[in-house]
């Protein structure tokens, strides 16, 4: 990740504070593997920004690295010139997240030579950015030095915010097939998504199945994919013929993603694939999600968008799940379920199987490719992004909880979730017209998502 750095300065404060801050932040960036773009000490006075001319120089530097810079850190070793910071951001016009840092004063060094007044300067900088209409992020403590572990956690969280914002503004999602007729819940607005930089490319399912049917088990690429699938998960009792069908479909899906430069997919499954092709696509979807190319069933485009956002925030795979069952009489626990496409990260006992519920209508023999596995205890961030077409907006809810090891005897992909005030959350979901699908991620990243989606993307966010 590359961040631009603005070091604010004020002429009646000691220059040594700026010089030390520049050295310190470069060391911190190196230790955290972040690439800094900042003025050299010869470009302006010690590499700081104070005057409009210095703001122009810093903005020109940032514009030269526009394609690299994902966010900007404002460093205030002293009060800083609030107009210099605001002018730099306005002139650069990168439209990326901005983090405001301010150094703490030392009570034993409150004399003229060492005094910083950054506490006050930060308020002034934020006031100016607010006036300019520039969005910004605050640190968890009003003032904290770059060497402080609290600040470094804030910085890494900010990097994640930048990753989410940058990713969502250019994401390309493949919608493969029509949504199942019985699933009005996965309706969405392509136009609202496009206004937010999210591109949806559609494909007729027959195109995919037609290409897959032209392949045979003797084709080299089918053999290669079959080997990869066998290495990914145990085939269990899945017949060889079904494994070849799964591999052929996997070949085509990979080709479609590469040909169209897709970041994620949402695929029709219920029930056209089973009736017209003879297998489930769950295994391929699991492999894609595990490889950070999230895939959601039932052409749930905003579901896979939610998976992608959580993946960007955490750096780990996401899974689309159903809010499916109560867990006995525990009001804060529920069962998460799907017939079998979760990423391998959630399924240590992963096995290729079939889908018994779907099999009742299409024949179990046509549902091989669904995965079976139980998710053990792990951290939980959950959430859902949705287009609210009557309002013309994108909205989302997010929250955190835990996945538990509570007993659960059933089939498919399953987990038990414990969420504080789960009943209140269900009321919110139902009252606000959200879908029965939710996304889970093994992380604690709700605050990162709230900042990225709410502050920078400008979406309506409820954090549970």
PDB file of N, CA, C and O in Angstrom, residues 338-368:
ATOM      1  N   UNK A 338     -25.707 -22.725   4.431  1.00  0.00           N
ATOM      2  CA  UNK A 338     -25.916 -22.735   2.984  1.00  0.00           C
ATOM      3  C   UNK A 338     -25.639 -24.142   2.498  1.00  0.00           C
ATOM      4  O   UNK A 338     -24.946 -24.912   3.148  1.00  0.00           O
ATOM      5  N   UNK A 339     -26.172 -24.450   1.298  1.00  0.00           N
ATOM      6  CA  UNK A 339     -26.061 -25.841   0.873  1.00  0.00           C
ATOM      7  C   UNK A 339     -24.635 -26.228   0.491  1.00  0.00           C
ATOM      8  O   UNK A 339     -24.353 -27.400   0.307  1.00  0.00           O
ATOM      9  N   UNK A 340     -23.714 -25.236   0.384  1.00  0.00           N
ATOM     10  CA  UNK A 340     -22.345 -25.718   0.319  1.00  0.00           C
ATOM     11  C   UNK A 340     -21.335 -25.016  -0.541  1.00  0.00           C
ATOM     12  O   UNK A 340     -20.697 -25.649  -1.361  1.00  0.00           O
ATOM     13  N   UNK A 341     -21.142 -23.701  -0.399  1.00  0.00           N
ATOM     14  CA  UNK A 341     -20.144 -23.028  -1.242  1.00  0.00           C
ATOM     15  C   UNK A 341     -19.170 -22.161  -0.450  1.00  0.00           C
ATOM     16  O   UNK A 341     -18.524 -21.290  -1.018  1.00  0.00           O
ATOM     17  N   UNK A 342     -19.048 -22.381   0.842  1.00  0.00           N
ATOM     18  CA  UNK A 342     -18.184 -21.525   1.642  1.00  0.00           C
ATOM     19  C   UNK A 342     -16.714 -21.801   1.343  1.00  0.00           C
ATOM     20  O   UNK A 342     -16.314 -22.937   1.035  1.00  0.00           O
ATOM     21  N   UNK A 343     -15.896 -20.769   1.468  1.00  0.00           N
ATOM     22  CA  UNK A 343     -14.456 -20.910   1.263  1.00  0.00           C
ATOM     23  C   UNK A 343     -13.876 -21.927   2.247  1.00  0.00           C
ATOM     24  O   UNK A 343     -14.363 -22.095   3.370  1.00  0.00           O
ATOM     25  N   UNK A 344     -12.824 -22.593   1.808  1.00  0.00           N
ATOM     26  CA  UNK A 344     -12.197 -23.655   2.603  1.00  0.00           C
ATOM     27  C   UNK A 344     -11.733 -23.160   3.974  1.00  0.00           C
ATOM     28  O   UNK A 344     -11.683 -23.933   4.936  1.00  0.00           O
ATOM     29  N   UNK A 345     -11.419 -21.887   4.086  1.00  0.00           N
ATOM     30  CA  UNK A 345     -10.970 -21.323   5.366  1.00  0.00           C
ATOM     31  C   UNK A 345     -11.993 -21.536   6.477  1.00  0.00           C
ATOM     32  O   UNK A 345     -11.634 -21.563   7.664  1.00  0.00           O
ATOM     33  N   UNK A 346     -13.264 -21.671   6.105  1.00  0.00           N
ATOM     34  CA  UNK A 346     -14.316 -21.873   7.098  1.00  0.00           C
ATOM     35  C   UNK A 346     -14.615 -23.353   7.348  1.00  0.00           C
ATOM     36  O   UNK A 346     -15.414 -23.672   8.229  1.00  0.00           O
ATOM     37  N   UNK A 347     -14.009 -24.251   6.565  1.00  0.00           N
ATOM     38  CA  UNK A 347     -14.399 -25.660   6.599  1.00  0.00           C
ATOM     39  C   UNK A 347     -13.191 -26.581   6.745  1.00  0.00           C
ATOM     40  O   UNK A 347     -12.713 -27.167   5.759  1.00  0.00           O
ATOM     41  N   UNK A 348     -12.672 -26.750   7.959  1.00  0.00           N
ATOM     42  CA  UNK A 348     -11.519 -27.632   8.136  1.00  0.00           C
ATOM     43  C   UNK A 348     -11.810 -29.091   7.789  1.00  0.00           C
ATOM     44  O   UNK A 348     -10.897 -29.844   7.455  1.00  0.00           O
ATOM     45  N   UNK A 349     -13.088 -29.491   7.839  1.00  0.00           N
ATOM     46  CA  UNK A 349     -13.470 -30.871   7.506  1.00  0.00           C
ATOM     47  C   UNK A 349     -14.151 -30.935   6.146  1.00  0.00           C
ATOM     48  O   UNK A 349     -15.036 -31.761   5.905  1.00  0.00           O
ATOM     49  N   UNK A 350     -13.733 -30.085   5.228  1.00  0.00           N
ATOM     50  CA  UNK A 350     -14.379 -29.929   3.924  1.00  0.00           C
ATOM     51  C   UNK A 350     -14.436 -31.243   3.143  1.00  0.00           C
ATOM     52  O   UNK A 350     -13.484 -32.023   3.126  1.00  0.00           O
ATOM     53  N   UNK A 351     -15.599 -31.475   2.504  1.00  0.00           N
ATOM     54  CA  UNK A 351     -15.774 -32.664   1.673  1.00  0.00           C
ATOM     55  C   UNK A 351     -16.806 -32.360   0.589  1.00  0.00           C
ATOM     56  O   UNK A 351     -17.832 -31.734   0.856  1.00  0.00           O
ATOM     57  N   UNK A 352     -16.517 -32.774  -0.643  1.00  0.00           N
ATOM     58  CA  UNK A 352     -17.477 -32.610  -1.727  1.00  0.00           C
ATOM     59  C   UNK A 352     -18.612 -33.605  -1.518  1.00  0.00           C
ATOM     60  O   UNK A 352     -18.391 -34.787  -1.284  1.00  0.00           O
ATOM     61  N   UNK A 353     -19.847 -33.099  -1.607  1.00  0.00           N
ATOM     62  CA  UNK A 353     -21.014 -33.931  -1.328  1.00  0.00           C
ATOM     63  C   UNK A 353     -22.153 -33.539  -2.264  1.00  0.00           C
ATOM     64  O   UNK A 353     -21.901 -33.090  -3.392  1.00  0.00           O
ATOM     65  N   UNK A 354     -23.398 -33.705  -1.782  1.00  0.00           N
ATOM     66  CA  UNK A 354     -24.554 -33.287  -2.566  1.00  0.00           C
ATOM     67  C   UNK A 354     -25.432 -32.370  -1.714  1.00  0.00           C
ATOM     68  O   UNK A 354     -25.105 -32.077  -0.569  1.00  0.00           O
ATOM     69  N   UNK A 355     -26.552 -31.935  -2.302  1.00  0.00           N
ATOM     70  CA  UNK A 355     -27.446 -31.001  -1.619  1.00  0.00           C
ATOM     71  C   UNK A 355     -28.790 -31.675  -1.384  1.00  0.00           C
ATOM     72  O   UNK A 355     -29.643 -31.699  -2.288  1.00  0.00           O
ATOM     73  N   UNK A 356     -29.021 -32.224  -0.201  1.00  0.00           N
ATOM     74  CA  UNK A 356     -30.238 -33.011   0.046  1.00  0.00           C
ATOM     75  C   UNK A 356     -31.532 -32.230  -0.147  1.00  0.00           C
ATOM     76  O   UNK A 356     -32.502 -32.772  -0.688  1.00  0.00           O
ATOM     77  N   UNK A 357     -31.566 -30.956   0.271  1.00  0.00           N
ATOM     78  CA  UNK A 357     -32.811 -30.187   0.145  1.00  0.00           C
ATOM     79  C   UNK A 357     -33.129 -29.953  -1.333  1.00  0.00           C
ATOM     80  O   UNK A 357     -34.238 -30.209  -1.806  1.00  0.00           O
ATOM     81  N   UNK A 358     -32.159 -29.481  -2.073  1.00  0.00           N
ATOM     82  CA  UNK A 358     -32.336 -29.259  -3.501  1.00  0.00           C
ATOM     83  C   UNK A 358     -32.620 -30.567  -4.227  1.00  0.00           C
ATOM     84  O   UNK A 358     -33.396 -30.617  -5.190  1.00  0.00           O
ATOM     85  N   UNK A 359     -31.998 -31.637  -3.738  1.00  0.00           N
ATOM     86  CA  UNK A 359     -32.165 -32.942  -4.362  1.00  0.00           C
ATOM     87  C   UNK A 359     -33.596 -33.453  -4.332  1.00  0.00           C
ATOM     88  O   UNK A 359     -33.982 -34.291  -5.176  1.00  0.00           O
ATOM     89  N   UNK A 360     -34.401 -32.971  -3.404  1.00  0.00           N
ATOM     90  CA  UNK A 360     -35.788 -33.436  -3.333  1.00  0.00           C
ATOM     91  C   UNK A 360     -36.591 -33.024  -4.563  1.00  0.00           C
ATOM     92  O   UNK A 360     -37.597 -33.650  -4.892  1.00  0.00           O
ATOM     93  N   UNK A 361     -36.162 -31.940  -5.245  1.00  0.00           N
ATOM     94  CA  UNK A 361     -36.909 -31.483  -6.419  1.00  0.00           C
ATOM     95  C   UNK A 361     -36.200 -31.775  -7.742  1.00  0.00           C
ATOM     96  O   UNK A 361     -36.854 -31.897  -8.771  1.00  0.00           O
ATOM     97  N   UNK A 362     -34.861 -31.887  -7.730  1.00  0.00           N
ATOM     98  CA  UNK A 362     -34.130 -32.088  -8.997  1.00  0.00           C
ATOM     99  C   UNK A 362     -33.403 -33.424  -9.041  1.00  0.00           C
ATOM    100  O   UNK A 362     -32.780 -33.754 -10.050  1.00  0.00           O
ATOM    101  N   UNK A 363     -33.472 -34.201  -7.948  1.00  0.00           N
ATOM    102  CA  UNK A 363     -32.739 -35.470  -7.875  1.00  0.00           C
ATOM    103  C   UNK A 363     -31.375 -35.267  -7.253  1.00  0.00           C
ATOM    104  O   UNK A 363     -30.584 -34.457  -7.737  1.00  0.00           O
ATOM    105  N   UNK A 364     -31.099 -35.985  -6.172  1.00  0.00           N
ATOM    106  CA  UNK A 364     -29.826 -35.835  -5.459  1.00  0.00           C
ATOM    107  C   UNK A 364     -28.640 -36.093  -6.373  1.00  0.00           C
ATOM    108  O   UNK A 364     -27.581 -35.461  -6.256  1.00  0.00           O
ATOM    109  N   UNK A 365     -28.815 -37.004  -7.354  1.00  0.00           N
ATOM    110  CA  UNK A 365     -27.710 -37.346  -8.254  1.00  0.00           C
ATOM    111  C   UNK A 365     -27.284 -36.161  -9.118  1.00  0.00           C
ATOM    112  O   UNK A 365     -26.193 -36.162  -9.691  1.00  0.00           O
ATOM    113  N   UNK A 366     -28.123 -35.130  -9.204  1.00  0.00           N
ATOM    114  CA  UNK A 366     -27.793 -33.936  -9.998  1.00  0.00           C
ATOM    115  C   UNK A 366     -27.251 -32.793  -9.144  1.00  0.00           C
ATOM    116  O   UNK A 366     -27.088 -31.677  -9.648  1.00  0.00           O
ATOM    117  N   UNK A 367     -26.987 -33.055  -7.858  1.00  0.00           N
ATOM    118  CA  UNK A 367     -26.552 -31.980  -6.953  1.00  0.00           C
ATOM    119  C   UNK A 367     -25.148 -32.189  -6.413  1.00  0.00           C
ATOM    120  O   UNK A 367     -24.735 -31.481  -5.483  1.00  0.00           O
ATOM    121  N   UNK A 368     -24.386 -33.137  -6.958  1.00  0.00           N
ATOM    122  CA  UNK A 368     -23.002 -33.300  -6.501  1.00  0.00           C
ATOM    123  C   UNK A 368     -22.196 -32.044  -6.844  1.00  0.00           C
ATOM    124  O   UNK A 368     -22.404 -31.426  -7.892  1.00  0.00           O
TER     125      UNK A 368
END
